Amino acid sequence: QVKLLQSGAALVKPGASVKMSCKASGYTFTDYWVSWVKQSHGKSLEWIGEIYPNSGATNFNEKFKGKATLTVDKSTSTAYMELSRLTSEDSAIYYCTQWFAYWGQGTLVTVSS
Amino acid sequence: DIQMTQSPPSLSASLGDKVTITCQTSQNINKYIAWYQQKPGKAPRLLIGFTSRLVSGIPSRFSGSGSGRDYSFSISNVESEDIASYYCLQYDNSPWTFGGGTKLELK
């Protein structure tokens, strides 16, 4: 069965960066786009961007260009998202999802000094 | 960007009721809408794709309909396990966008 296993919670200081992972199993990793979605506390969902593992091609929500960097490691079927220049507005749960059908369990990022 | 106006933001229902949530989009999305259920502390769970296609294993009390700019999602005979938040997603045009969510509570 399809599984997406995300890395654990992170506490980071303002201005720093954080890199989170999403390890896929149960399907051919290179065949499906992987998207990342932000959910701020108690709020709705925002699409950040997506990456096609086979080619590394990416598409982004304009709002997150310059904030998020998406990469993959095909050898381990793992997708990564790095968020830079963190502020309190970046405190949220971040989900990876295989074309919005299968979802990881989420990674909580807390930005605090 | 396509705007998704989801209503109501919250809904109170009794067990056995039928409830309906709507999503109105800012432009025609050609039926490319999906519906999700999210329980506290959990990831969203896909229930319905392409307006009305029920995902395998999802109970038939969940249904979806619509076209153009107007879509709806219903739960007939609400059960206690249906208490959750629900979201719509359009995947016709990037950036993919979600509705604001509907929180379903028990009356």
Coordinates of N, CA, C and O in Angstrom, one line a residue, chain A:
Chain A
Q1 N 0.8 -1.2 0.0 CA 0.0 0.0 0.0 C 0.9 1.2 0.0 O 2.0 1.2 0.5
V2 N 0.3 2.3 -0.5 CA 1.1 3.6 -0.6 C 1.2 4.2 0.8 O 0.3 4.2 1.5
K3 N 2.5 4.5 1.1 CA 2.8 5.2 2.4 C 3.7 6.3 2.1 O 4.6 6.2 1.3
L4 N 3.5 7.4 2.8 CA 4.4 8.6 2.8 C 4.7 8.8 4.3 O 3.9 9.2 5.1
L5 N 6.0 8.7 4.6 CA 6.5 8.8 6.0 C 7.3 10.1 6.1 O 8.4 10.2 5.5
Q6 N 6.8 11.1 6.9 CA 7.5 12.3 7.0 C 8.4 12.4 8.2 O 8.2 11.7 9.2
S7 N 9.3 13.3 8.2 CA 10.2 13.5 9.3 C 9.5 14.1 10.5 O 8.4 14.6 10.3
G8 N 10.2 14.1 11.6 CA 9.6 14.6 12.8 C 9.5 16.1 13.0 O 10.1 16.8 12.2
A9 N 8.9 16.5 14.1 CA 8.7 17.9 14.3 C 10.0 18.6 14.5 O 11.0 18.1 14.9
A10 N 10.0 19.9 14.1 CA 11.2 20.7 14.2 C 10.9 22.1 14.9 O 9.8 22.7 14.6
L11 N 11.8 22.5 15.8 CA 11.7 23.8 16.4 C 12.9 24.6 15.9 O 14.1 24.1 16.1
V12 N 12.7 25.7 15.2 CA 13.7 26.4 14.6 C 13.6 27.9 14.9 O 12.5 28.4 15.2
K13 N 14.8 28.5 14.9 CA 14.8 30.0 15.2 C 14.4 30.8 14.0 O 14.7 30.5 12.9
P14 N 13.9 32.0 14.3 CA 13.6 32.9 13.2 C 14.8 33.2 12.4 O 15.9 33.4 12.9
G15 N 14.7 33.3 11.1 CA 15.8 33.5 10.2 C 16.5 32.3 9.7 O 17.3 32.4 8.7
A16 N 16.3 31.2 10.4 CA 17.0 30.0 10.0 C 16.2 29.2 8.9 O 15.2 29.7 8.4
S17 N 16.7 28.1 8.5 CA 16.1 27.2 7.5 C 15.7 25.9 8.1 O 16.3 25.5 9.1
V18 N 14.8 25.2 7.5 CA 14.5 23.8 7.9 C 14.3 23.0 6.7 O 13.7 23.4 5.7
K19 N 14.8 21.7 6.8 CA 14.6 20.8 5.7 C 13.8 19.6 6.2 O 14.2 19.0 7.2
M20 N 12.8 19.2 5.6 CA 12.0 18.1 6.0 C 11.9 17.0 4.9 O 12.1 17.4 3.7
S21 N 11.6 15.8 5.3 CA 11.6 14.7 4.3 C 10.3 14.0 4.2 O 9.5 14.1 5.2
C22 N 10.1 13.3 3.1 CA 8.9 12.5 2.9 C 9.3 11.3 2.1 O 9.6 11.3 1.0
K23 N 9.4 10.1 2.8 CA 9.8 8.9 2.2 C 8.6 8.1 1.7 O 7.7 7.7 2.5
A24 N 8.7 7.8 0.4 CA 7.5 7.1 -0.2 C 7.8 5.6 -0.3 O 8.9 5.2 -0.5
S25 N 6.7 4.8 -0.2 CA 6.8 3.4 -0.5 C 5.5 2.9 -1.0 O 4.5 3.6 -0.9
G26 N 5.5 1.7 -1.6 CA 4.3 1.1 -2.1 C 3.9 1.5 -3.5 O 2.8 1.1 -4.0
Y27 N 4.7 2.3 -4.2 CA 4.4 2.7 -5.6 C 5.7 3.1 -6.2 O 6.7 3.3 -5.5
T28 N 5.6 3.3 -7.5 CA 6.8 3.7 -8.3 C 7.0 5.2 -8.1 O 6.3 6.0 -8.6
F29 N 8.0 5.6 -7.2 CA 8.2 7.0 -6.8 C 8.3 7.9 -8.0 O 7.8 9.1 -7.9
T30 N 9.0 7.5 -9.0 CA 9.3 8.4 -10.1 C 8.1 8.7 -11.0 O 8.1 9.6 -11.9
D31 N 7.0 8.0 -10.8 CA 5.8 8.1 -11.7 C 4.8 9.2 -11.3 O 3.9 9.5 -12.1
Y32 N 4.9 9.7 -10.1 CA 3.8 10.6 -9.6 C 4.4 11.9 -9.0 O 5.4 11.9 -8.3
W33 N 3.7 13.0 -9.3 CA 4.1 14.2 -8.7 C 3.9 14.1 -7.2 O 2.9 13.5 -6.7
V34 N 4.8 14.8 -6.5 CA 4.6 14.9 -5.0 C 4.4 16.4 -4.7 O 5.2 17.2 -5.1
S35 N 3.3 16.7 -4.0 CA 3.0 18.1 -3.7 C 3.3 18.3 -2.2 O 3.3 17.3 -1.4
W36 N 3.5 19.5 -1.8 CA 3.6 19.9 -0.4 C 2.5 20.9 -0.1 O 2.2 21.8 -0.9
V37 N 1.9 20.7 1.1 CA 0.7 21.5 1.5 C 1.0 22.1 2.9 O 1.5 21.3 3.8
K38 N 0.6 23.3 3.1 CA 0.8 24.0 4.4 C -0.6 24.1 5.1 O -1.6 24.4 4.5
Q39 N -0.6 23.8 6.4 CA -1.8 24.0 7.2 C -1.4 24.8 8.5 O -0.8 24.2 9.4
S40 N -1.7 26.0 8.5 CA -1.5 26.8 9.7 C -2.5 26.4 10.8 O -3.6 25.9 10.4
H41 N -2.2 26.6 12.0 CA -3.0 26.2 13.1 C -4.4 26.6 13.0 O -4.8 27.8 12.9
G42 N -5.3 25.5 12.9 CA -6.7 25.8 12.9 C -7.2 26.4 11.6 O -8.4 26.8 11.5
K43 N -6.4 26.4 10.6 CA -6.8 27.0 9.3 C -6.8 26.0 8.2 O -6.6 24.8 8.4
S44 N -7.1 26.5 7.0 CA -7.3 25.7 5.8 C -5.9 25.3 5.3 O -4.9 25.5 5.9
L45 N -6.0 24.7 4.1 CA -4.8 24.1 3.4 C -4.3 25.0 2.3 O -5.2 25.6 1.6
E46 N -3.0 25.1 2.1 CA -2.4 25.9 1.1 C -1.4 25.0 0.3 O -0.6 24.4 0.9
W47 N -1.6 25.0 -1.0 CA -0.6 24.3 -1.8 C 0.6 25.1 -2.0 O 0.6 26.3 -2.4
I48 N 1.8 24.5 -1.7 CA 3.1 25.2 -1.8 C 3.7 25.0 -3.1 O 4.1 25.9 -3.8
G49 N 3.8 23.7 -3.6 CA 4.4 23.4 -4.8 C 4.5 21.9 -5.0 O 4.0 21.1 -4.2
E50 N 5.0 21.5 -6.1 CA 5.1 20.1 -6.5 C 6.3 19.8 -7.2 O 7.0 20.7 -7.9
I51 N 6.7 18.5 -7.2 CA 7.9 18.1 -7.9 C 7.7 16.7 -8.5 O 6.9 15.9 -8.0
Y52 N 8.2 16.6 -9.7 CA 8.1 15.3 -10.5 C 9.4 14.6 -10.3 O 10.4 15.0 -10.9
P53 N 9.4 13.5 -9.5 CA 10.7 12.9 -9.2 C 11.5 12.4 -10.3 O 12.7 12.3 -10.3
N54 N 10.8 12.0 -11.4 CA 11.5 11.4 -12.5 C 12.5 12.4 -13.2 O 13.6 12.1 -13.5
S55 N 12.0 13.7 -13.3 CA 12.8 14.7 -13.9 C 13.3 15.8 -13.0 O 14.2 16.6 -13.3
G56 N 12.7 15.9 -11.8 CA 13.0 17.0 -10.9 C 12.3 18.3 -11.2 O 12.5 19.3 -10.6
A57 N 11.4 18.2 -12.2 CA 10.6 19.4 -12.6 C 9.8 19.9 -11.4 O 9.3 19.1 -10.7
T58 N 9.7 21.2 -11.2 CA 8.9 21.7 -10.1 C 7.9 22.8 -10.6 O 8.1 23.5 -11.6
N59 N 6.8 22.9 -9.9 CA 5.9 24.0 -10.0 C 5.6 24.6 -8.6 O 5.5 23.8 -7.7
F60 N 5.4 25.9 -8.6 CA 5.2 26.5 -7.3 C 4.0 27.4 -7.3 O 3.7 28.1 -8.3
N61 N 3.4 27.5 -6.1 CA 2.4 28.6 -5.8 C 3.3 29.9 -5.7 O 4.3 29.9 -5.0
E62 N 2.9 30.9 -6.5 CA 3.7 32.2 -6.5 C 4.1 32.6 -5.0 O 5.2 33.2 -4.8
K63 N 3.1 32.4 -4.1 CA 3.3 32.9 -2.8 C 4.5 32.2 -2.1 O 5.1 32.8 -1.2
F64 N 4.9 31.1 -2.5 CA 6.0 30.3 -1.9 C 7.3 30.3 -2.7 O 8.2 29.6 -2.2
K65 N 7.3 31.0 -3.8 CA 8.5 31.0 -4.5 C 9.5 31.8 -3.7 O 9.2 32.9 -3.2
G66 N 10.8 31.3 -3.6 CA 11.8 31.9 -2.8 C 11.7 31.5 -1.4 O 12.7 31.7 -0.6
K67 N 10.6 30.9 -0.9 CA 10.5 30.4 0.4 C 10.8 28.9 0.5 O 11.5 28.4 1.4
A68 N 10.3 28.2 -0.5 CA 10.4 26.7 -0.5 C 11.3 26.2 -1.6 O 11.2 26.7 -2.7
T69 N 12.1 25.2 -1.3 CA 12.9 24.5 -2.3 C 12.5 23.0 -2.2 O 12.6 22.4 -1.2
L70 N 12.2 22.5 -3.4 CA 11.8 21.1 -3.5 C 12.9 20.3 -4.2 O 13.4 20.7 -5.2
T71 N 13.2 19.1 -3.6 CA 14.2 18.2 -4.2 C 13.7 16.8 -3.9 O 12.8 16.5 -3.1
V72 N 14.4 15.9 -4.7 CA 14.1 14.4 -4.4 C 15.4 13.7 -4.5 O 16.4 14.1 -5.0
D73 N 15.4 12.5 -3.8 CA 16.5 11.5 -3.9 C 15.8 10.3 -4.5 O 15.2 9.5 -3.7
K74 N 16.0 10.0 -5.7 CA 15.4 8.8 -6.3 C 15.9 7.5 -5.8 O 15.1 6.6 -5.7
S75 N 17.1 7.5 -5.3 CA 17.7 6.3 -4.8 C 17.0 5.8 -3.5 O 17.1 4.6 -3.2
T76 N 16.4 6.7 -2.8 CA 15.8 6.4 -1.5 C 14.3 6.7 -1.6 O 13.6 6.6 -0.6
S77 N 13.8 7.1 -2.7 CA 12.3 7.4 -2.9 C 11.9 8.4 -1.9 O 10.9 8.3 -1.2
T78 N 12.7 9.5 -1.7 CA 12.4 10.5 -0.7 C 12.4 11.9 -1.3 O 13.2 12.2 -2.1
A79 N 11.3 12.6 -1.0 CA 11.2 14.0 -1.4 C 11.5 14.9 -0.2 O 11.3 14.5 1.0
Y80 N 12.1 16.0 -0.5 CA 12.5 17.0 0.5 C 11.9 18.3 0.2 O 11.7 18.7 -0.9
M81 N 11.6 19.1 1.3 CA 11.2 20.5 1.2 C 12.1 21.3 2.2 O 12.1 20.9 3.4
E82 N 12.7 22.3 1.7 CA 13.5 23.2 2.6 C 12.8 24.5 2.6 O 12.4 25.1 1.5
L83 N 12.6 25.1 3.8 CA 12.0 26.4 3.9 C 13.0 27.3 4.5 O 13.7 26.9 5.4
S84 N 13.2 28.5 3.9 CA 14.2 29.4 4.3 C 13.7 30.7 4.9 O 12.5 31.0 4.8
R85 N 14.6 31.4 5.6 CA 14.3 32.7 6.2 C 13.0 32.6 7.0 O 12.1 33.4 6.7
L86 N 13.0 31.7 7.9 CA 11.7 31.4 8.6 C 11.3 32.5 9.5 O 12.1 33.2 10.2
T87 N 10.0 32.7 9.6 CA 9.3 33.7 10.5 C 8.2 32.9 11.2 O 7.9 31.8 10.9
S88 N 7.6 33.6 12.1 CA 6.5 33.0 12.8 C 5.3 32.6 11.9 O 4.6 31.7 12.2
E89 N 5.2 33.3 10.8 CA 4.2 32.9 9.8 C 4.4 31.5 9.2 O 3.5 31.0 8.6
D90 N 5.6 31.0 9.3 CA 5.9 29.7 8.7 C 5.6 28.6 9.7 O 5.7 27.4 9.3
S91 N 5.3 28.9 10.9 CA 4.9 27.9 11.9 C 3.6 27.2 11.4 O 2.6 27.9 11.2
A92 N 3.6 25.9 11.2 CA 2.5 25.2 10.6 C 2.8 23.7 10.6 O 3.9 23.3 10.9
I93 N 1.8 23.0 10.1 CA 2.0 21.6 9.8 C 2.2 21.5 8.3 O 1.4 22.2 7.5
Y94 N 3.2 20.8 7.8 CA 3.4 20.7 6.4 C 3.2 19.2 6.0 O 3.8 18.3 6.7
Y95 N 2.4 19.0 5.0 CA 2.1 17.7 4.5 C 2.8 17.5 3.1 O 2.8 18.4 2.3
C96 N 3.2 16.3 2.9 CA 3.5 15.8 1.5 C 2.4 15.0 1.0 O 1.7 14.3 1.9
T97 N 2.1 15.0 -0.2 CA 1.0 14.2 -0.8 C 1.3 13.7 -2.2 O 1.9 14.5 -3.0
Q98 N 1.0 12.5 -2.4 CA 1.1 12.0 -3.8 C -0.1 12.3 -4.6 O -1.2 11.7 -4.4
W99 N 0.0 13.4 -5.3 CA -1.1 13.9 -6.1 C -2.4 14.0 -5.3 O -3.5 13.6 -5.8
F100 N -2.4 14.4 -4.1 CA -3.5 14.7 -3.3 C -4.4 13.4 -3.0 O -5.4 13.6 -2.4
A101 N -3.9 12.3 -3.3 CA -4.6 11.0 -3.1 C -4.1 10.4 -1.8 O -4.9 10.0 -0.9
Y102 N -2.8 10.4 -1.6 CA -2.2 9.8 -0.4 C -1.4 10.9 0.3 O -0.7 11.7 -0.4
W103 N -1.5 10.9 1.6 CA -0.9 12.0 2.4 C 0.1 11.4 3.4 O -0.2 10.4 4.0
G104 N 1.2 12.1 3.7 CA 2.0 11.8 4.8 C 1.3 12.3 6.1 O 0.2 12.9 6.1
Q105 N 1.9 12.0 7.2 CA 1.3 12.3 8.5 C 1.5 13.7 8.9 O 0.9 14.2 9.9
G106 N 2.3 14.4 8.2 CA 2.6 15.8 8.5 C 3.8 16.0 9.4 O 4.2 15.2 10.2
T107 N 4.5 17.2 9.2 CA 5.6 17.6 10.0 C 5.3 19.0 10.6 O 5.0 19.9 9.8
L108 N 5.3 19.0 11.9 CA 5.0 20.3 12.6 C 6.3 21.1 12.7 O 7.3 20.6 13.2
V109 N 6.2 22.3 12.1 CA 7.4 23.2 12.2 C 7.0 24.4 13.1 O 6.0 25.0 12.9
T110 N 7.8 24.6 14.2 CA 7.5 25.7 15.1 C 8.7 26.7 15.0 O 9.9 26.3 15.2
V111 N 8.4 27.9 14.7 CA 9.5 29.0 14.6 C 9.4 29.8 15.8 O 8.4 30.5 16.0
S112 N 10.5 29.7 16.6 CA 10.5 30.5 17.9 C 11.9 30.7 18.3 O 12.7 29.8 18.1
S113 N 12.1 31.8 19.0 CA 13.5 32.0 19.5 C 13.6 31.4 20.9 O 14.7 31.5 21.5

